[in-house]
Structure formats: C-alpha cells, structure tokens
Coordinates of C-alpha atoms in Angstrom, one line a residue:
M1487 CA -17.3 8.9 4.8
P1488 CA -19.0 7.2 1.8
V1489 CA -22.7 6.8 2.3
S1490 CA -24.9 3.9 1.5
T1491 CA -25.4 3.2 -2.2
W1492 CA -28.6 1.2 -1.7
K1493 CA -32.0 2.7 -2.7
I1494 CA -35.1 2.5 -0.6
D1495 CA -36.6 -0.3 -2.8
E1496 CA -33.3 -2.2 -2.5
L1497 CA -33.3 -1.9 1.2
R1498 CA -37.0 -3.1 1.3
K1499 CA -36.0 -6.2 -0.7
Q1500 CA -33.1 -6.9 1.6
V1501 CA -35.4 -6.9 4.6
A1502 CA -37.9 -9.1 2.8
V1503 CA -35.2 -11.8 2.4
I1504 CA -35.0 -11.8 6.2
D1505 CA -38.8 -11.9 6.5
G1506 CA -39.1 -14.9 4.1
K1507 CA -40.9 -13.0 1.4
L1508 CA -38.0 -13.0 -1.1
A1509 CA -35.2 -15.5 -1.9
P1510 CA -31.7 -14.4 -1.7
S1511 CA -29.4 -14.6 -4.8
I1512 CA -26.7 -16.6 -3.2
V1513 CA -26.4 -18.7 0.1
L1514 CA -23.0 -20.0 1.3
K1515 CA -23.9 -22.6 3.8
N1516 CA -21.8 -24.5 6.5
A1517 CA -19.2 -21.8 6.1
R1518 CA -16.3 -21.5 8.7
Y1519 CA -15.7 -17.8 8.5
L1520 CA -13.7 -15.1 10.1
H1521 CA -15.5 -12.7 12.4
S1522 CA -13.1 -9.9 12.4
M1523 CA -14.5 -7.9 15.3
L1524 CA -14.7 -11.0 17.5
K1525 CA -11.3 -12.1 16.2
T1526 CA -12.5 -15.6 16.0
W1527 CA -13.7 -18.3 13.6
L1528 CA -17.5 -19.1 13.5
E1529 CA -19.7 -21.3 11.6
G1530 CA -22.8 -20.3 9.9
N1531 CA -24.7 -19.5 6.7
I1532 CA -24.2 -16.3 4.6
W1533 CA -27.1 -14.9 2.7
I1534 CA -26.5 -12.6 -0.2
L1535 CA -28.9 -10.4 -2.3
G1536 CA -27.3 -8.7 -5.1
N1537 CA -24.1 -7.0 -3.9
R1538 CA -24.9 -7.1 -0.2
I1539 CA -24.7 -9.6 2.7
V1540 CA -28.2 -9.5 4.2
Y1541 CA -27.7 -12.2 7.0
V1542 CA -25.0 -14.2 8.6
G1543 CA -25.8 -16.7 11.2
T1544 CA -27.1 -20.2 11.9
E1545 CA -30.6 -19.9 10.1
M1546 CA -31.3 -20.8 6.6
P1547 CA -33.6 -18.6 4.4
A1548 CA -37.4 -19.6 4.2
Q1549 CA -37.3 -18.8 0.4
L1550 CA -34.8 -20.5 -1.8
S1551 CA -36.3 -20.3 -5.3
G1552 CA -33.7 -19.4 -7.8
T1553 CA -31.0 -19.2 -5.2
E1554 CA -27.6 -20.5 -5.7
V1555 CA -26.8 -22.6 -2.7
I1556 CA -23.2 -23.6 -2.2
D1557 CA -22.1 -26.0 0.6
L1558 CA -18.8 -24.8 2.1
A1559 CA -18.3 -27.6 4.6
G1560 CA -14.5 -28.0 5.1
K1561 CA -13.7 -24.5 3.6
T1562 CA -12.6 -21.3 5.2
V1563 CA -14.2 -18.0 4.5
V1564 CA -12.6 -14.6 5.0
P1565 CA -13.4 -10.9 3.9
G1566 CA -12.3 -9.6 0.5
Y1567 CA -8.7 -8.1 0.8
I1568 CA -8.1 -4.4 0.7
E1569 CA -4.9 -2.9 -0.7
P1570 CA -4.6 0.3 1.1
H1571 CA -1.8 2.1 -0.9
V1572 CA -2.0 1.4 -4.5
H1573 CA -0.1 3.4 -7.2
P1574 CA -2.3 2.0 -10.0
F1575 CA -0.3 3.1 -13.0
Q1576 CA 2.9 1.1 -12.6
L1577 CA 2.8 0.0 -16.3
Y1578 CA -0.5 -1.4 -15.6
H1579 CA -3.7 0.6 -15.2
P1580 CA -6.5 0.6 -12.5
Q1581 CA -8.8 -1.8 -14.3
S1582 CA -6.2 -4.3 -15.4
F1583 CA -4.5 -4.4 -12.1
A1584 CA -7.9 -4.7 -10.3
D1585 CA -8.9 -7.7 -12.6
F1586 CA -5.6 -9.3 -12.0
A1587 CA -5.5 -8.7 -8.1
S1588 CA -9.1 -10.0 -7.8
Q1589 CA -7.8 -13.4 -8.6
G1590 CA -5.8 -13.5 -5.5
G1591 CA -8.8 -12.1 -3.4
T1592 CA -7.9 -8.4 -3.4
T1593 CA -11.4 -6.7 -4.0
T1594 CA -10.7 -3.2 -2.9
F1595 CA -8.0 -0.7 -3.8
I1596 CA -7.3 2.7 -2.2
S1597 CA -5.4 4.4 -5.1
D1598 CA -3.0 7.2 -5.9
N1599 CA -4.6 9.9 -8.1
M1600 CA -1.3 11.3 -9.4
I1601 CA -1.7 10.3 -13.0
F1602 CA -5.2 11.4 -13.2
F1603 CA -4.2 14.8 -11.7
L1604 CA -1.3 15.4 -13.9
S1605 CA -2.7 14.4 -17.2
L1606 CA -6.4 15.0 -17.2
S1607 CA -8.8 17.7 -16.2
N1608 CA -10.8 16.9 -13.1
K1609 CA -14.1 16.5 -15.1
K1610 CA -12.3 13.7 -17.4
A1611 CA -10.7 12.1 -14.5
F1612 CA -14.0 11.8 -12.5
S1613 CA -15.6 10.4 -15.5
I1614 CA -13.2 7.5 -15.7
I1615 CA -13.4 7.0 -12.0
N1616 CA -17.2 6.8 -12.1
R1617 CA -16.9 4.1 -14.9
L1618 CA -14.5 2.3 -12.6
N1619 CA -17.1 2.3 -9.8
D1620 CA -19.4 0.4 -12.2
L1621 CA -17.0 -2.7 -12.0
P1622 CA -17.5 -5.6 -9.7
F1623 CA -14.6 -4.1 -7.6
S1624 CA -14.3 -1.3 -5.1
F1625 CA -12.2 1.7 -5.8
Y1626 CA -11.3 4.5 -3.4
W1627 CA -8.8 7.3 -4.0
W1628 CA -6.2 9.7 -2.5
A1629 CA -6.0 13.5 -3.1
R1630 CA -2.3 14.5 -3.8
F1631 CA -1.1 17.8 -2.5
D1632 CA 2.3 17.8 -4.4
S1633 CA 3.9 16.5 -7.6
Q1634 CA 6.9 14.6 -6.1
T1635 CA 9.2 16.6 -8.4
E1636 CA 10.0 20.1 -9.6
L1637 CA 7.5 21.3 -12.2
G1638 CA 7.5 24.8 -13.8
N1639 CA 3.7 24.8 -13.6
E1640 CA 3.0 23.1 -10.3
D1641 CA 1.1 26.1 -8.9
E1642 CA -1.1 26.0 -12.0
L1643 CA -1.9 22.3 -11.4
F1644 CA -2.3 22.2 -7.5
T1645 CA -4.8 25.0 -7.1
N1646 CA -7.5 25.3 -4.3
R1647 CA -10.1 24.6 -6.9
S1648 CA -8.5 21.4 -8.2
V1649 CA -7.4 19.9 -4.9
L1650 CA -10.7 20.7 -3.1
S1651 CA -12.7 19.3 -5.9
W1652 CA -11.0 15.9 -5.3
L1653 CA -11.6 16.2 -1.5
E1654 CA -15.3 16.7 -2.1
R1655 CA -15.7 13.4 -3.6
E1656 CA -17.0 10.6 -1.2
D1657 CA -14.7 8.0 -2.7
V1658 CA -11.6 10.0 -1.8
L1659 CA -10.5 8.8 1.6
L1660 CA -7.3 10.6 2.2
G1661 CA -5.0 13.4 1.6
G1662 CA -1.5 12.5 0.6
E1663 CA 0.8 10.8 0.4
L1664 CA 2.8 13.8 1.8
T1665 CA 6.0 13.6 -0.2
G1666 CA 6.3 17.3 0.2
W1667 CA 6.2 17.2 4.0
P1668 CA 9.5 19.3 4.2
R1669 CA 7.6 22.2 2.5
L1670 CA 4.8 21.7 5.2
L1671 CA 7.3 22.0 8.1
N1672 CA 9.0 25.0 6.5
G1673 CA 5.8 27.0 6.5
D1674 CA 3.7 26.1 3.5
D1675 CA 0.3 27.2 4.7
Q1676 CA -1.4 26.2 1.4
M1677 CA -0.7 22.5 2.0
L1678 CA -1.7 22.9 5.7
Y1679 CA -4.9 24.4 4.6
W1680 CA -5.7 21.4 2.4
I1681 CA -4.8 19.1 5.3
Q1682 CA -7.3 21.0 7.4
M1683 CA -9.9 20.8 4.7
A1684 CA -9.4 17.0 4.4
K1685 CA -9.7 16.5 8.2
Q1686 CA -12.9 18.6 8.3
K1687 CA -14.4 16.2 5.7
G1688 CA -13.4 13.2 7.8
K1689 CA -10.6 12.1 5.7
K1690 CA -7.2 10.7 6.7
I1691 CA -3.8 12.2 6.0
E1692 CA -1.2 9.7 4.7
G1693 CA 2.6 10.5 5.4
H1694 CA 5.7 9.6 3.5
F1695 CA 8.2 10.1 6.2
P1696 CA 11.4 7.9 5.5
G1697 CA 13.9 8.1 8.4
A1698 CA 11.8 10.8 10.3
S1699 CA 13.1 11.6 13.8
E1700 CA 10.8 11.6 16.8
R1701 CA 10.7 15.3 16.8
T1702 CA 9.6 15.3 13.1
L1703 CA 7.0 12.8 13.6
A1704 CA 5.5 14.8 16.5
R1705 CA 5.5 17.9 14.5
L1706 CA 3.8 16.1 11.5
K1707 CA 1.3 14.5 13.8
L1708 CA 0.4 18.0 15.2
L1709 CA -0.2 19.2 11.7
G1710 CA -2.5 16.3 10.8
A1711 CA -0.6 13.1 10.0
D1712 CA -2.7 10.0 10.7
G1713 CA -0.6 7.2 9.0
D1714 CA 2.7 6.4 7.5
H1715 CA 4.1 3.5 5.3
E1716 CA 7.7 4.4 5.5
A1717 CA 8.8 2.4 8.5
M1718 CA 11.9 0.3 7.6
T1719 CA 12.8 -0.9 11.0
I1720 CA 10.9 -2.2 14.1
E1721 CA 12.2 0.9 15.9
E1722 CA 10.6 3.1 13.3
V1723 CA 7.3 1.2 13.7
E1724 CA 7.4 1.7 17.5
R1725 CA 8.2 5.3 17.1
R1726 CA 5.1 6.0 14.9
I1727 CA 2.8 4.0 17.1
L1728 CA 4.0 5.9 20.2
H1729 CA 2.9 9.2 18.5
G1730 CA -0.4 7.7 17.7
I1731 CA 0.3 7.1 14.0
D1732 CA -1.0 4.1 12.4
V1733 CA 1.5 2.0 10.4
T1734 CA 1.2 0.3 7.0
L1735 CA 3.9 -2.2 6.6
R1736 CA 5.4 -2.5 3.2
Y1737 CA 6.3 -5.5 0.9
S1738 CA 7.3 -4.1 -2.4
S1739 CA 9.8 -4.9 -5.2
I1740 CA 12.2 -2.3 -3.7
R1741 CA 11.3 -2.3 -0.1
P1742 CA 10.5 -5.9 0.9
D1743 CA 10.6 -4.9 4.7
L1744 CA 7.4 -6.9 5.9
P1745 CA 8.8 -10.1 7.1
E1746 CA 11.5 -8.5 9.2
L1747 CA 9.2 -5.9 10.7
L1748 CA 6.6 -8.5 11.6
K1749 CA 9.4 -10.7 13.2
G1750 CA 10.3 -7.6 15.3
V1751 CA 6.6 -7.1 16.4
L1752 CA 6.5 -10.8 17.4
E1753 CA 9.9 -10.8 19.1
K1754 CA 9.2 -7.7 21.1
D1755 CA 5.6 -9.0 21.9
L1756 CA 4.1 -5.7 20.8
N1757 CA 0.3 -5.8 21.1
I1758 CA -0.2 -3.4 18.1
F1759 CA -1.7 -5.6 15.4
D1760 CA -5.0 -3.6 15.5
H1761 CA -2.9 -0.7 14.2
L1762 CA -1.1 -2.4 11.4
M1763 CA -1.8 -2.7 7.8
M1764 CA 0.0 -4.1 4.8
T1765 CA 0.8 -2.9 1.3
T1766 CA 2.7 -3.7 -1.8
D1767 CA 3.2 -0.1 -2.4
G1768 CA 2.8 0.1 -6.2
S1769 CA 5.2 -2.7 -7.1
T1770 CA 6.0 -3.4 -10.7
P1771 CA 4.0 -6.2 -12.4
S1772 CA 6.6 -9.1 -12.2
F1773 CA 6.7 -8.7 -8.4
H1774 CA 2.9 -9.7 -8.5
Q1775 CA 3.5 -13.1 -10.1
D1776 CA 2.5 -14.8 -6.8
G1777 CA -0.2 -12.3 -5.6
V1778 CA -1.1 -9.0 -4.3
M1779 CA -2.6 -8.9 -0.7
D1780 CA -2.8 -12.6 -0.6
K1781 CA 1.0 -12.5 -1.0
C1782 CA 1.4 -10.2 2.0
I1783 CA -0.9 -12.4 4.1
Q1784 CA 1.1 -15.4 3.2
V1785 CA 4.4 -13.5 4.3
A1786 CA 2.7 -12.8 7.7
L1787 CA 1.6 -16.4 8.2
D1788 CA 5.1 -17.7 7.2
V1789 CA 6.7 -15.7 10.0
G1790 CA 4.2 -16.7 12.6
V1791 CA 1.5 -14.0 12.8
P1792 CA -1.6 -15.7 14.1
P1793 CA -4.0 -16.2 11.1
V1794 CA -6.8 -13.7 12.5
Y1795 CA -4.3 -10.8 12.8
A1796 CA -2.8 -11.6 9.2
Y1797 CA -6.3 -11.4 7.6
N1798 CA -7.3 -8.3 9.7
M1799 CA -4.2 -6.5 8.6
A1800 CA -5.3 -6.9 5.0
S1801 CA -9.1 -6.3 5.6
F1802 CA -10.8 -5.2 8.8
N1803 CA -8.0 -3.0 10.0
V1804 CA -7.9 -1.0 6.8
A1805 CA -11.8 -0.7 6.7
R1806 CA -11.9 0.4 10.3
Y1807 CA -9.2 3.0 9.8
Y1808 CA -10.8 4.5 6.9
N1809 CA -14.2 4.5 8.3
L1810 CA -15.3 1.8 5.9
S1811 CA -16.2 -1.0 8.3
H1812 CA -19.9 -0.7 7.6
L1813 CA -19.2 -1.8 3.9
H1814 CA -15.8 -3.7 3.9
G1815 CA -13.5 -5.9 5.9
L1816 CA -16.2 -7.9 7.8
I1817 CA -18.5 -10.8 7.0
A1818 CA -21.5 -9.7 8.8
T1819 CA -25.0 -8.4 7.9
G1820 CA -25.1 -5.3 5.8
R1821 CA -21.5 -5.4 4.3
L1822 CA -20.7 -5.7 0.6
A1823 CA -20.6 -9.2 -0.6
N1824 CA -16.8 -9.2 -0.8
I1825 CA -16.0 -12.7 0.2
N1826 CA -12.9 -15.1 -0.3
I1827 CA -13.4 -18.9 -0.1
L1828 CA -10.1 -20.6 0.9
K1829 CA -8.9 -24.0 1.1
D1830 CA -7.9 -23.3 4.8
E1831 CA -6.7 -20.4 6.9
F1832 CA -3.0 -21.0 6.0
T1833 CA -3.8 -20.6 2.2
P1834 CA -4.7 -17.1 1.6
T1835 CA -5.0 -17.3 -2.2
P1836 CA -8.6 -18.1 -2.7
E1837 CA -10.3 -21.0 -4.5
A1838 CA -13.3 -18.6 -5.1
V1839 CA -13.9 -14.8 -5.0
L1840 CA -17.0 -12.9 -4.7
S1841 CA -16.8 -9.1 -5.3
K1842 CA -20.0 -6.9 -4.9
G1843 CA -21.8 -10.3 -5.1
V1844 CA -20.3 -11.1 -8.5
W1845 CA -18.2 -14.4 -8.9
L1846 CA -14.8 -13.3 -10.2
K1847 CA -13.2 -16.6 -9.5
K1848 CA -15.0 -19.9 -9.0
E1849 CA -13.5 -23.4 -8.4
N1850 CA -10.1 -21.9 -9.0
Q1851 CA -11.2 -20.6 -12.4
K1852 CA -11.5 -17.1 -13.6
Q1853 CA -14.9 -15.7 -14.3
D1854 CA -15.1 -13.2 -17.1
H1855 CA -17.1 -10.4 -15.4
F1856 CA -14.7 -7.6 -15.7
P1857 CA -15.5 -5.5 -18.7
K1858 CA -12.7 -3.2 -20.2
I1859 CA -12.6 0.6 -19.5
N1860 CA -12.4 3.1 -22.4
W1861 CA -9.1 5.0 -21.8
S1862 CA -9.6 7.4 -24.8
P1863 CA -10.0 10.4 -22.5
V1864 CA -6.3 10.0 -21.5
P1865 CA -4.4 11.9 -24.2
K1866 CA -2.3 9.6 -26.5
L1867 CA 1.4 10.4 -26.5
K1868 CA 2.1 11.8 -29.9
I1869 CA 5.7 12.8 -30.2
D1870 CA 5.8 15.3 -33.2
F1871 CA 9.5 16.2 -33.2
D1872 CA 12.8 14.7 -34.0
L1873 CA 16.1 14.7 -32.2
N1874 CA 19.2 16.1 -34.0
D1875 CA 22.9 15.9 -33.4
D1876 CA 22.7 19.2 -31.3
D1877 CA 20.6 17.5 -28.9
F1878 CA 23.2 15.0 -28.1
Q1879 CA 25.7 17.6 -26.7
F1880 CA 26.8 16.4 -23.3
S1881 CA 28.9 18.9 -21.5
M1882 CA 27.6 18.9 -17.9
P1883 CA 30.2 18.9 -15.1
I1884 CA 28.0 17.0 -12.6
G1885 CA 26.1 13.6 -13.2
L1886 CA 24.0 11.2 -11.3
Q1887 CA 25.4 8.2 -9.5
M1888 CA 23.1 5.4 -8.7
V1889 CA 23.4 4.4 -4.9
N1890 CA 20.7 1.8 -5.4
D1891 CA 17.4 1.6 -7.5
V1892 CA 16.2 4.8 -6.6
I1893 CA 18.8 7.1 -4.7
T1894 CA 21.1 9.1 -6.7
K1895 CA 24.1 11.3 -5.6
P1896 CA 26.2 13.7 -7.6
F1897 CA 29.5 12.8 -9.1
T1898 CA 32.1 14.9 -11.1
I1899 CA 32.1 13.9 -14.8
Q1900 CA 35.4 13.5 -16.2
T1901 CA 34.6 11.5 -19.4
Q1902 CA 35.2 13.3 -22.6
F1903 CA 32.0 13.9 -24.5
S1904 CA 33.4 13.8 -28.1
N1905 CA 32.6 10.1 -28.8
N1906 CA 29.4 8.7 -30.3
E1907 CA 29.9 5.7 -28.2
L1908 CA 31.2 5.1 -24.6
C1909 CA 33.6 2.4 -23.6
S1910 CA 31.7 -0.6 -22.0
T1911 CA 34.5 -0.9 -19.4
S1912 CA 33.0 2.1 -17.7
D1913 CA 29.6 2.1 -15.8
E1914 CA 29.0 5.6 -17.0
S1915 CA 26.2 6.3 -19.7
Y1916 CA 24.7 9.3 -21.3
L1917 CA 21.4 10.4 -19.7
M1918 CA 18.8 12.6 -21.2
L1919 CA 15.5 13.9 -20.0
I1920 CA 13.4 15.6 -22.7
D1921 CA 10.0 17.3 -22.8
R1922 CA 7.4 15.1 -24.4
K1923 CA 6.6 18.3 -26.4
G1924 CA 10.2 18.8 -27.4
K1925 CA 10.4 22.2 -25.7
W1926 CA 13.5 21.5 -23.5
R1927 CA 16.0 18.9 -22.6
V1928 CA 18.4 18.1 -19.7
N1929 CA 21.7 16.3 -20.7
T1930 CA 24.1 14.6 -18.2
M1931 CA 25.6 11.3 -17.3
I1932 CA 24.4 8.5 -15.1
K1933 CA 26.9 6.2 -13.2
G1934 CA 26.0 2.7 -12.1
F1935 CA 23.2 2.1 -14.5
A1936 CA 24.7 -0.5 -16.6
K1937 CA 27.9 -1.2 -18.6
D1938 CA 26.6 -2.4 -21.8
V1939 CA 23.2 -0.7 -22.4
K1940 CA 23.6 1.0 -25.8
G1941 CA 20.2 2.6 -26.2
F1942 CA 17.4 2.7 -23.9
A1943 CA 14.4 5.0 -23.8
S1944 CA 11.1 5.3 -21.8
S1945 CA 8.0 7.5 -21.8
Y1946 CA 7.2 6.0 -18.3
S1947 CA 8.6 8.4 -15.7
C1948 CA 7.4 10.5 -12.8
T1949 CA 6.1 13.3 -15.0
G1950 CA 5.7 11.4 -18.4
E1951 CA 8.6 13.1 -20.0
I1952 CA 11.1 11.0 -22.1
I1953 CA 14.1 9.4 -20.5
I1954 CA 17.0 8.3 -22.9
I1955 CA 20.0 6.3 -21.5
G1956 CA 22.9 4.6 -23.3
K1957 CA 26.4 4.2 -24.4
S1958 CA 25.8 4.8 -28.1
I1959 CA 24.3 8.0 -29.4
P1960 CA 23.0 6.3 -32.6
D1961 CA 21.3 3.6 -30.5
M1962 CA 19.8 6.2 -28.2
K1963 CA 18.4 8.0 -31.2
R1964 CA 16.9 4.8 -32.4
A1965 CA 15.5 4.0 -29.0
F1966 CA 13.8 7.4 -29.1
E1967 CA 12.4 6.8 -32.5
E1968 CA 11.0 3.5 -31.2
V1969 CA 9.1 5.1 -28.3
K1970 CA 7.8 7.7 -30.8
N1971 CA 6.6 5.0 -33.3
M1972 CA 4.9 3.0 -30.3
N1973 CA 3.1 6.4 -29.2
G1974 CA 4.8 5.6 -25.7
G1975 CA 6.6 2.8 -24.1
I1976 CA 10.0 1.4 -23.0
T1977 CA 12.5 0.0 -25.3
L1978 CA 16.1 -1.5 -25.4
I1979 CA 18.1 -1.1 -28.6
E1980 CA 21.4 -2.6 -29.5
N1981 CA 23.1 -2.1 -32.9
N1982 CA 20.1 -0.5 -34.3
E1983 CA 17.9 -3.5 -33.5
V1984 CA 15.0 -3.8 -30.9
V1985 CA 16.1 -6.2 -28.2
S1986 CA 13.0 -5.7 -25.9
S1987 CA 10.0 -3.3 -25.8
I1988 CA 6.9 -2.7 -23.7
P1989 CA 4.3 -0.5 -25.6
L1990 CA 2.6 1.9 -23.2
T1991 CA -0.2 3.3 -25.4
I1992 CA -2.4 4.7 -22.7
G1993 CA -0.8 8.2 -22.3
G1994 CA 2.6 6.8 -22.8
T1995 CA 2.6 5.4 -19.2
A1996 CA 0.3 2.3 -19.2
Y1997 CA 0.1 -1.1 -21.1
D1998 CA -3.3 -1.5 -22.8
G1999 CA -3.7 -5.2 -22.1
D2000 CA -3.8 -7.9 -19.3
V2001 CA -1.3 -7.8 -16.6
D2002 CA -0.3 -11.6 -17.2
D2003 CA 0.9 -10.5 -20.6
L2004 CA 2.6 -7.4 -19.2
I2005 CA 4.5 -9.4 -16.7
E2006 CA 6.0 -11.5 -19.5
L2007 CA 7.2 -8.4 -21.4
E2008 CA 8.6 -6.9 -18.2
L2009 CA 10.5 -10.0 -17.3
K2010 CA 12.0 -10.2 -20.6
L2011 CA 13.1 -6.5 -20.5
K2012 CA 14.6 -6.9 -17.0
A2013 CA 16.5 -10.0 -18.1
E2014 CA 18.0 -8.2 -21.1
L2015 CA 18.9 -5.2 -18.9
K2016 CA 20.6 -7.6 -16.3
E2017 CA 22.5 -9.3 -19.0
R2018 CA 24.0 -5.9 -20.0
G2019 CA 25.0 -4.9 -16.5
Y2020 CA 22.0 -3.5 -14.6
H2021 CA 22.6 -5.0 -11.2
H2022 CA 20.0 -3.3 -9.1
T2023 CA 16.6 -4.7 -8.2
D2024 CA 14.0 -2.9 -10.2
A2025 CA 14.8 -1.0 -13.4
I2026 CA 11.1 0.3 -13.7
Y2027 CA 11.4 2.0 -10.4
T2028 CA 14.8 3.6 -11.5
L2029 CA 12.9 5.2 -14.4
L2030 CA 10.0 6.4 -12.2
F2031 CA 12.1 7.9 -9.5
L2032 CA 14.9 9.6 -11.5
Q2033 CA 12.9 12.9 -11.2
S2034 CA 11.5 12.5 -7.9
T2035 CA 12.6 15.2 -5.4
H2036 CA 11.2 13.5 -2.4
L2037 CA 14.2 11.2 -2.5
P2038 CA 17.9 12.2 -2.1
Y2039 CA 20.3 13.7 -3.2
I2040 CA 20.4 14.8 -6.9
R2041 CA 17.6 14.4 -9.5
I2042 CA 17.0 15.1 -13.2
T2043 CA 13.8 17.3 -13.4
P2044 CA 12.0 19.3 -15.9
L2045 CA 13.7 22.4 -14.3
G2046 CA 17.1 20.9 -14.7
I2047 CA 19.6 19.0 -12.4
Y2048 CA 18.2 19.5 -9.0
D2049 CA 20.0 19.4 -5.6
V2050 CA 17.4 18.0 -3.3
M2051 CA 19.1 18.8 0.0
K2052 CA 19.7 22.5 -1.0
K2053 CA 16.3 22.7 -2.8
S2054 CA 17.9 24.4 -5.8
V2055 CA 18.5 23.9 -9.5
I2056 CA 22.3 23.3 -10.1
I2057 CA 22.1 23.4 -13.9
P2058 CA 18.9 24.6 -15.7
A2059 CA 17.2 22.7 -18.5
V2060 CA 18.1 23.9 -22.1
M2061 CA 15.5 25.1 -24.3
R2062 CA 15.3 23.6 -27.7

C-alpha cells in the first residue's frame, strides 16, 4: 500500500491551517459534495493546502490571507475519477493520455506496464515512471507476469529479478492482468510464485478470464485472483461475484458492454454496486472523443444507475479495492485534492478539475500545468534493412480469417501466390509479420480484413514487430518504406501514394503529440480503411491483437503461425 508522501514539516503546516495559524491555499465554500462513504450529498467548505484536503465541514478558516476562495453555491462536487485498467500506449502515451483524460475529470490511472517491460530495462522504466509521478496527476501500475504472445526470449524477459523488482514498488498495485492463466492452471509454478509474492505485499491480482466457467473461476480464485474485467453478460457478472471476485465493467471500443451489464444489475435488483468498477480498457483515441471515466459515468446515469453509485464506481470503489481510500476517491480530510466541480450530478464532465491541488481545468478552460515528459530513454525504431522480392514469397497453406476485430480462425489458402496484385473481388490479402531488426519473417494471408487495401504497414503491434497487409506487393513495399522513413508508424498506401499516416516516433508505438491531434489522424485512417472495405469496428485493435495468443484461435507470432488451442507452432517463422 502506498505510504504518505507528506514530510513532517508539511504535516505540521497542514495542522497549523486547522489551528488558524496558517492560511490554506484554496477554499471551496458552499460546496454540495458527494460523501462517498455515507453515500449521500452534503454541504460544506473544503480547505486545501498544497496537494491535500486539510478539512471538510461547515467551518471557514480563521486565516485567509492569500487564499483563493471560490463560492460553489449551485454547483456539485465529486472526487476525481479513477481509471482502474489503463493500457497507456494505445497510440497515445501515459503523459498525453493523462493530460487529455484530466479534462474530463479523470485524475488517476492504474496502468499496464507491458510496453515498459518489453522495451526498457527496469532502471530506465522506473526513471520515466518517477518523472510521471512529478506531474499533477496520479499514476499507479500493474506488474505483468506474461507477454500475451509467443516470444522466443520470454524466459529472458520475465525473470524473478525483473518481475519482483516491479512488485517491490509501492506504486505497483497489482499483478496481472493474467492473460496467461491457462499456464497457471496447467501447473506453471513460476507464475503462481509471483502471485504469492504479490499477495504477500498486499497487492491485488487482476484476471483476464473471458468465458470462464464456474469451475475455472473457483480454481483461479483459489490461486489468488481478486478481480476480473472480462464479464460480457450479467450471468458472468453474477458468477464472479458469487466467487468473491470484484468485477470491473467494460466500456471499450471493441467491448461496449457497460450499459447492458448495468441494465442487468438493475433489472435483477442485485445489491452489488459496492463491488463494481468501470473501465474503458485501453480504448483507441477516437473512442475517447466524448471522455474517459466521465463517459462511463454518463452511461451509468443514462441507464438509471443512482448517481451516488455511478460516481462511486469510478472513484471510491476503486480506491477502496486497491487500499487507496486514504488518498483517493473521497472528499474528506487528509485525501489528495483531486476534485471535480460539476454543473450538477447528472453532468459528469466537469467545469473545473483540481488534481493534486493544481487547477487542470477552470471555468471550462484547460489550464496549462501539464509539462511534457522526455521519452528519449525509449529506443527509437530505426529500421536498417530493406525488403527484397524474396521476402514476398507467400506459399503458406494456412491463413488467418477474421471472425471479428480481434478473433482469427484458420482457413485453407487456395489463392495462387504468383501475382504481384490480388483481385479486389476477393477479401483475401497478403499478410507479413517481420522482425523490427530484420532477422525473421512470417508470410501468410488474411481473409476478411478488406477488399481494396493495397498497401498497409504498422510498427504498432503487440510486440512492436512490423505488420504489412495488402493486395499489391509494390504498395506493401512502399508502405514498409514509409514506416521506415517515419521511424515508426502506421500508413496506408495506394498506387505508390500515401493516403493516410500516423507517425509513432516514440519507440514505433506512440504518437509524440496531443491526443486531440492524434484523434484526427486516427479518424482519417479509419475512414480511409472503411472506404476500402474494412468493415469491423476498430482496425487499431486488429493490429494490436494479431499476435496475441490469449485470444483464439490462430495467431501470427514471432515464432510463426501459432495454434492457440493446441498451444503449438503450425508453421515456423523464416529466418532472413
């Protein structure tokens, strides 16, 4: 559990405000505020010194010299929102997404460490995290126990020393998410040991259990699982609750389940709101045009969830679950000054936002108090090889057929591979995964991606390798060259011309700019792909999950074409 960050002299000053010897920095008076523990609305005055709430009640301070006093009569005040399940490298990066999310009242992230874990030494990763902690925003982290795909060097990455050094950090709150839980059930004692170490340190274990049966949930609960975010029906929510597993309800670009799940809770009159949280689960940028956690709260309100429960699911419930309620999720003495000022309780997007006592938004205007982070420790993607004609030899008997955005099943390839360009009447395209250092490649076909995409390439993927898709081999080559020239990115090529591109210059996976600008680039790319026959929901997630072996049924991985159900490589990668 994170310890207090206030030094002795700071604590004495905070008490001096109560004693009338020192003026607070901010007073919010006549506030109608949510008391999350009492589950009711109260009226009073909120005193703040620096980044901490030092008093909430009916009194006013004796000293007001230099104090910013704001009368909130007629306004509604709630705690800063907490996103409990953030994948902070979905084209954006932790700083840019936090800056964006704060304008909707989200002031705390509990974030995936996967990209840091795979691309940086722990020393460099921790250096960046420490700099993020200096921002007027609260960052907490997961500790991953598996890679989500098949890597040749996974045992070298996920070592006792590396994983346990993450678990030693006070700002790491959980182990997981456990995408590799089948290994755990099949006797992986290394993973079970890491779970035990996390539990000894008071950390939670977050599951990733889509479609899990009652027996599977019971086994995983016995092995240490505390929560899960993969319930897709109200019956799956109930099943988790019955086994004492807290549930995070998902509202994401590929799984917008939240409204139907909440309707189910209300229709069945289930008294479980204290054990529910909400997440956008690492949605891609354009999904967030209308918010982050404020968006989830609005969904809850729209389906009839009482406001107190809706706000608690996005604040107090998360803080209490992760043993953070002494700092977060509550407008009360001693907590961090993370406060949202609303027009009313039915309008969760705030007019003003305080985070760690700093105004990030005021009178509906963004305040510039969010300095940039130096991402130079993340290695640049420098592709120092070229593709030749031999690399475009497609002779695989088995390809990947898209069932939806992220699920792929095997299909028998019958198309002849002798042509430089495939017919646009077919929904089959060439597919290549190539090592970012050019050491190996995997060539096959993908069915159901699009009919008219000629050349498409991306360095954004589960492992950071290069994905190339298309009907035209010349345009696929051109797409690869464009990604190479950008030092990472996503690009769509047609007739040797760039149709749309997103530069991802931070390690080949993240955009070095504001999320608002990124949203415009992503919307253009998605529109161009849709025009050329991509009919699924989210092409960015398709790129991310092509390699992910925690999803069925067949995947293209650094080891080759992989059968998830049989846990075996069907066709190995080709060394170049």
